[in-house]
Amino acid sequence: MNVTLRRLIRLAWPIRNWMLLAALLGSCTIISGIGLLTTSAYLISMAALHPSVAALNVAIVGVRFFGIARGGFRYLERLVSHRATFRLLARLRVWFYSALEPLIPAHLLEQQGGQQSELRSGDLLRRAVSDIDTLQNFYTRVLAPPLVALVIGVLMWIFFGCFGIVFGLIFIVFYVIAAIGVPWLAQLLGRRVSREIVSTQAELESQLVDSVQGIADLIAFGQEERQAQYIQTLNGKLRRLQMTSAYVSGMQGGLSNLLMNLTAWTMLLVAIPYVHQGSLNGIFLAVLVLGALASFEGVMTLPAAFQQLGGSLEAARRLFEVVDAKPAVSNPAAPSPTPINQEVRVEHLSFRYAPGEPEVLRDVSFTVPQGRCLMVVGPSGSGKSTLAHLLLRFWDYQQGKISVGGFPLQNYQQDDLYQQVSVVEQDTHLFNTSIRENILIARKGASEEELITAARQAQLHDFVMSLPDGYDTRVGEQGLRLSGGERQRVAIARAFLKDAPILVLDEPTINLDAITERAILDAIKALRQRRTTIMVTHRLVEMEMANEILVLQRGQIVERGSHTSLLKEKGLYRRMWQQQHGSANTPIQA
């Protein structure tokens, strides 16, 4: 059995009782349909002989019972199977998100066939929503229906065998071909197509998301026509695949109907001589034919289900591909220690993103005492942001040691570590909700007074109050209704509200104009008071607030000291300072 198929079945194990109940109700539905047709055939055949009404009473009651029962059982079967499946799909979404969360951001690059390919936001969305929805077909159409087909096949084989061994043999031969042969053929012809449909849809959705997010750049560089053409190509490929799938569906539907009618005709042709010989009552002739037709309802859905099996397995493979990825970091088994202070110490730290790649950081050591401020500066690509991410434990380092509060970083549960640290990043993500909700992410239980105090400290309150809806103003997708400086103030307000003892700032004033930058730095100076602060920046502004400055170049510390002492050394720091303040034009090598 396919490994992916086995894993899908294991995922469905918690709802096995529901699936068995759905299969039982589905069997009762088809049995009621068979009973309705066969009883009706018997009633009409008997009525043609003009017997007394009393002789027809049982058949009349049977028709009424089976007619009502079929509708009731069908309703219950749909209710049970879909409720169980939707519950399972809801659990699968939580399961997938829980597995995805530890992988970000370290595993936004994953290995596929020995090559790295980026998991784009559109592709992740496709996996989290559409691929899981695709599994609905597997759980509702692949698991329970074969059980229903098996139950109906056995019961009807016994039923027809009661009229003669030859009738049971005719039925079981055609039924097995329809139940196994046609689905196998449909799965064989549709496996590749259904898998390609899933992968093509995933690529199309990823391209659409990328196009929407980057529409301004596409228009600015005149590439919108090229992108539209590529999307049209993908759309055409998807349309051709769907047409091929439709042809396969038509073929399997035709074969199933052909087998059903061949069964009925064969039953009729074989039964007629028996009636002439008197070994079979002619009343049961229509019963055999209509019973054979009705019994095929148990297998009519199987070919379509197995045609889509390839798509379900491809969707599951894409989910397992993410879930099976090993997290870059893992929580320790023991509870987190209680920090004895808020000191941050880094000793002989070295790091590379993957084996065989060059080291991004080499032998970095420093200490930030409690309540002190350290600034890390250097040219682009020198390892500044990597150092900040290691302090937040997005990755685990290969050599050296990082201690927070007197204990190694790996000794902390990640949630406990984040309780100790506030972060203001260069790309602040704002959710498409109100300013209030975006600030309260830092501490959901905060009062209105605490919220306003944090906004005031971040120099955000006056701006918010100038808006018509105040703190209930929606910020739009990715906060695009706010300027860059306003988004950064929201991030700083979050840090004030969280009130963590350690503060990490990663390029908090990048891409801001001078006036906005000055206002943000004023807010940061207030924020860093009484907090252990590490600020990563390449903008040498307000450097006097740092107790110590580290200068990184090619992953190594090349200079360290105060702002005044570093200017006197006439090294890299001084050249960067002169460049940014218009005193020199010497290029700087990273």
mmCIF file of N, CA and C in Angstrom, residues 97 100-106 327-332 336-337 339 342 387-396 404 408-425 441-443 494-504 531-532:
data_model
loop_
_atom_site.group_PDB
_atom_site.id
_atom_site.type_symbol
_atom_site.label_atom_id
_atom_site.label_comp_id
_atom_site.label_asym_id
_atom_site.label_seq_id
_atom_site.Cartn_x
_atom_site.Cartn_y
_atom_site.Cartn_z
ATOM 1 N N TYR A 97 -1.125 23.707 10.677
ATOM 2 C CA TYR A 97 -0.584 24.978 11.169
ATOM 3 C C TYR A 97 0.380 24.751 12.328
ATOM 4 N N LEU A 100 3.516 23.733 10.864
ATOM 5 C CA LEU A 100 4.138 24.779 10.041
ATOM 6 C C LEU A 100 4.806 25.847 10.892
ATOM 7 N N GLU A 101 4.189 26.199 11.999
ATOM 8 C CA GLU A 101 4.673 27.329 12.805
ATOM 9 C C GLU A 101 6.132 27.186 13.236
ATOM 10 N N PRO A 102 6.584 26.003 13.727
ATOM 11 C CA PRO A 102 7.992 25.910 14.131
ATOM 12 C C PRO A 102 8.979 25.971 12.968
ATOM 13 N N LEU A 103 8.493 25.811 11.735
ATOM 14 C CA LEU A 103 9.385 25.781 10.577
ATOM 15 C C LEU A 103 9.720 27.164 10.043
ATOM 16 N N ILE A 104 8.954 28.172 10.473
ATOM 17 C CA ILE A 104 9.145 29.522 9.940
ATOM 18 C C ILE A 104 9.951 30.332 10.943
ATOM 19 N N PRO A 105 10.943 31.137 10.457
ATOM 20 C CA PRO A 105 11.267 31.375 9.047
ATOM 21 C C PRO A 105 12.342 30.458 8.498
ATOM 22 N N ALA A 106 12.904 29.577 9.345
ATOM 23 C CA ALA A 106 14.083 28.819 8.918
ATOM 24 C C ALA A 106 13.791 27.915 7.728
ATOM 25 N N PRO A 327 12.134 20.767 12.256
ATOM 26 C CA PRO A 327 12.276 22.163 12.700
ATOM 27 C C PRO A 327 13.736 22.535 12.923
ATOM 28 N N ALA A 328 14.038 23.786 12.634
ATOM 29 C CA ALA A 328 15.412 24.251 12.833
ATOM 30 C C ALA A 328 15.775 24.265 14.315
ATOM 31 N N VAL A 329 14.779 24.462 15.178
ATOM 32 C CA VAL A 329 15.017 24.444 16.620
ATOM 33 C C VAL A 329 13.942 23.583 17.268
ATOM 34 N N SER A 330 14.242 23.060 18.436
ATOM 35 C CA SER A 330 13.266 22.255 19.173
ATOM 36 C C SER A 330 13.308 22.639 20.644
ATOM 37 N N ASN A 331 12.172 22.538 21.284
ATOM 38 C CA ASN A 331 12.086 22.890 22.700
ATOM 39 C C ASN A 331 12.758 21.823 23.558
ATOM 40 N N PRO A 332 13.387 22.234 24.657
ATOM 41 C CA PRO A 332 13.971 21.250 25.572
ATOM 42 C C PRO A 332 12.886 20.479 26.308
ATOM 43 N N SER A 336 11.558 25.647 31.417
ATOM 44 C CA SER A 336 12.510 26.754 31.288
ATOM 45 C C SER A 336 13.016 27.187 32.665
ATOM 46 N N PRO A 337 14.298 27.578 32.759
ATOM 47 C CA PRO A 337 14.817 28.093 34.029
ATOM 48 C C PRO A 337 14.285 29.500 34.293
ATOM 49 N N PRO A 339 15.196 33.213 34.879
ATOM 50 C CA PRO A 339 16.380 34.056 34.678
ATOM 51 C C PRO A 339 16.795 34.737 35.989
ATOM 52 N N GLN A 342 18.860 40.023 33.475
ATOM 53 C CA GLN A 342 18.508 40.229 32.074
ATOM 54 C C GLN A 342 19.763 40.453 31.217
ATOM 55 N N LEU A 387 22.563 37.759 13.390
ATOM 56 C CA LEU A 387 22.842 37.771 14.825
ATOM 57 C C LEU A 387 21.561 38.014 15.619
ATOM 58 N N ALA A 388 20.722 38.957 15.161
ATOM 59 C CA ALA A 388 19.460 39.226 15.846
ATOM 60 C C ALA A 388 18.550 38.007 15.815
ATOM 61 N N HIS A 389 18.498 37.300 14.685
ATOM 62 C CA HIS A 389 17.636 36.123 14.570
ATOM 63 C C HIS A 389 18.132 34.980 15.441
ATOM 64 N N LEU A 390 19.437 34.876 15.598
ATOM 65 C CA LEU A 390 19.967 33.846 16.493
ATOM 66 C C LEU A 390 19.626 34.152 17.942
ATOM 67 N N LEU A 391 19.634 35.441 18.299
ATOM 68 C CA LEU A 391 19.241 35.816 19.661
ATOM 69 C C LEU A 391 17.776 35.470 19.926
ATOM 70 N N LEU A 392 16.955 35.515 18.881
ATOM 71 C CA LEU A 392 15.543 35.144 19.004
ATOM 72 C C LEU A 392 15.331 33.647 18.799
ATOM 73 N N ARG A 393 16.392 32.933 18.515
ATOM 74 C CA ARG A 393 16.403 31.486 18.304
ATOM 75 C C ARG A 393 15.501 31.056 17.151
ATOM 76 N N PHE A 394 15.590 31.790 16.041
ATOM 77 C CA PHE A 394 14.970 31.316 14.811
ATOM 78 C C PHE A 394 15.761 30.143 14.241
ATOM 79 N N TRP A 395 17.066 30.121 14.463
ATOM 80 C CA TRP A 395 17.949 29.021 14.098
ATOM 81 C C TRP A 395 18.792 28.663 15.316
ATOM 82 N N ASP A 396 19.379 27.493 15.297
ATOM 83 C CA ASP A 396 20.372 27.108 16.297
ATOM 84 C C ASP A 396 21.764 27.231 15.681
ATOM 85 N N VAL A 404 21.089 33.880 28.094
ATOM 86 C CA VAL A 404 20.126 34.931 28.444
ATOM 87 C C VAL A 404 19.729 34.721 29.896
ATOM 88 N N PRO A 408 21.883 29.080 29.190
ATOM 89 C CA PRO A 408 21.982 28.922 27.736
ATOM 90 C C PRO A 408 20.628 29.093 27.061
ATOM 91 N N LEU A 409 20.674 29.631 25.865
ATOM 92 C CA LEU A 409 19.446 29.904 25.117
ATOM 93 C C LEU A 409 18.640 28.629 24.889
ATOM 94 N N GLN A 410 19.331 27.500 24.642
ATOM 95 C CA GLN A 410 18.631 26.245 24.356
ATOM 96 C C GLN A 410 17.882 25.689 25.555
ATOM 97 N N ASN A 411 18.141 26.224 26.744
ATOM 98 C CA ASN A 411 17.442 25.727 27.935
ATOM 99 C C ASN A 411 16.025 26.282 28.058
ATOM 100 N N TYR A 412 15.692 27.300 27.247
ATOM 101 C CA TYR A 412 14.384 27.946 27.347
ATOM 102 C C TYR A 412 13.406 27.339 26.348
ATOM 103 N N GLN A 413 12.173 27.114 26.809
ATOM 104 C CA GLN A 413 11.083 26.880 25.879
ATOM 105 C C GLN A 413 10.901 28.152 25.053
ATOM 106 N N GLN A 414 10.579 27.995 23.761
ATOM 107 C CA GLN A 414 10.518 29.176 22.902
ATOM 108 C C GLN A 414 9.481 30.190 23.391
ATOM 109 N N ASP A 415 8.329 29.712 23.843
ATOM 110 C CA ASP A 415 7.312 30.636 24.341
ATOM 111 C C ASP A 415 7.811 31.402 25.561
ATOM 112 N N ASP A 416 8.553 30.727 26.428
ATOM 113 C CA ASP A 416 9.099 31.397 27.616
ATOM 114 C C ASP A 416 10.180 32.395 27.232
ATOM 115 N N LEU A 417 10.972 32.065 26.216
ATOM 116 C CA LEU A 417 11.998 32.998 25.755
ATOM 117 C C LEU A 417 11.358 34.269 25.212
ATOM 118 N N TYR A 418 10.279 34.096 24.423
ATOM 119 C CA TYR A 418 9.632 35.268 23.828
ATOM 120 C C TYR A 418 8.933 36.125 24.876
ATOM 121 N N GLN A 419 8.618 35.542 26.041
ATOM 122 C CA GLN A 419 8.071 36.362 27.122
ATOM 123 C C GLN A 419 9.120 37.316 27.675
ATOM 124 N N GLN A 420 10.383 36.964 27.497
ATOM 125 C CA GLN A 420 11.469 37.790 28.017
ATOM 126 C C GLN A 420 11.922 38.858 27.026
ATOM 127 N N VAL A 421 11.477 38.745 25.762
ATOM 128 C CA VAL A 421 12.038 39.585 24.703
ATOM 129 C C VAL A 421 10.921 40.302 23.953
ATOM 130 N N SER A 422 11.137 41.610 23.712
ATOM 131 C CA SER A 422 10.307 42.379 22.786
ATOM 132 C C SER A 422 11.116 42.627 21.525
ATOM 133 N N VAL A 423 10.438 42.605 20.382
ATOM 134 C CA VAL A 423 11.129 42.735 19.103
ATOM 135 C C VAL A 423 10.476 43.846 18.288
ATOM 136 N N VAL A 424 11.316 44.701 17.697
ATOM 137 C CA VAL A 424 10.868 45.682 16.708
ATOM 138 C C VAL A 424 11.709 45.432 15.466
ATOM 139 N N GLU A 425 11.059 44.932 14.409
ATOM 140 C CA GLU A 425 11.785 44.553 13.203
ATOM 141 C C GLU A 425 11.659 45.626 12.126
ATOM 142 N N ILE A 441 -1.920 42.716 20.224
ATOM 143 C CA ILE A 441 -1.235 41.443 19.980
ATOM 144 C C ILE A 441 -0.158 41.218 21.027
ATOM 145 N N ALA A 442 0.456 42.302 21.483
ATOM 146 C CA ALA A 442 1.529 42.194 22.469
ATOM 147 C C ALA A 442 1.020 41.671 23.804
ATOM 148 N N ARG A 443 -0.218 42.033 24.172
ATOM 149 C CA ARG A 443 -0.762 41.583 25.465
ATOM 150 C C ARG A 443 -2.276 41.704 25.387
ATOM 151 N N ARG A 494 3.660 48.196 20.618
ATOM 152 C CA ARG A 494 3.559 46.797 21.046
ATOM 153 C C ARG A 494 4.638 46.476 22.085
ATOM 154 N N ALA A 495 5.871 46.944 21.796
ATOM 155 C CA ALA A 495 6.981 46.658 22.716
ATOM 156 C C ALA A 495 6.751 47.323 24.073
ATOM 157 N N PHE A 496 6.239 48.564 24.069
ATOM 158 C CA PHE A 496 5.921 49.230 25.339
ATOM 159 C C PHE A 496 4.859 48.450 26.103
ATOM 160 N N LEU A 497 3.825 47.998 25.383
ATOM 161 C CA LEU A 497 2.723 47.287 26.032
ATOM 162 C C LEU A 497 3.180 45.929 26.573
ATOM 163 N N LYS A 498 4.027 45.248 25.837
ATOM 164 C CA LYS A 498 4.520 43.949 26.296
ATOM 165 C C LYS A 498 5.414 44.094 27.526
ATOM 166 N N ASP A 499 6.218 45.161 27.546
ATOM 167 C CA ASP A 499 7.054 45.500 28.703
ATOM 168 C C ASP A 499 7.990 44.354 29.076
ATOM 169 N N ALA A 500 8.635 43.742 28.062
ATOM 170 C CA ALA A 500 9.607 42.685 28.325
ATOM 171 C C ALA A 500 10.940 43.308 28.747
ATOM 172 N N PRO A 501 11.745 42.609 29.545
ATOM 173 C CA PRO A 501 12.990 43.188 30.057
ATOM 174 C C PRO A 501 14.111 43.268 29.024
ATOM 175 N N ILE A 502 14.006 42.520 27.925
ATOM 176 C CA ILE A 502 15.045 42.526 26.889
ATOM 177 C C ILE A 502 14.423 43.021 25.587
ATOM 178 N N LEU A 503 15.130 43.902 24.905
ATOM 179 C CA LEU A 503 14.622 44.538 23.698
ATOM 180 C C LEU A 503 15.588 44.283 22.553
ATOM 181 N N VAL A 504 15.074 43.756 21.434
ATOM 182 C CA VAL A 504 15.865 43.528 20.223
ATOM 183 C C VAL A 504 15.256 44.346 19.101
ATOM 184 N N ARG A 531 15.872 48.666 30.129
ATOM 185 C CA ARG A 531 15.808 47.403 29.401
ATOM 186 C C ARG A 531 17.171 47.067 28.807
ATOM 187 N N THR A 532 17.478 45.792 28.774
ATOM 188 C CA THR A 532 18.676 45.329 28.077
ATOM 189 C C THR A 532 18.376 45.391 26.587
#
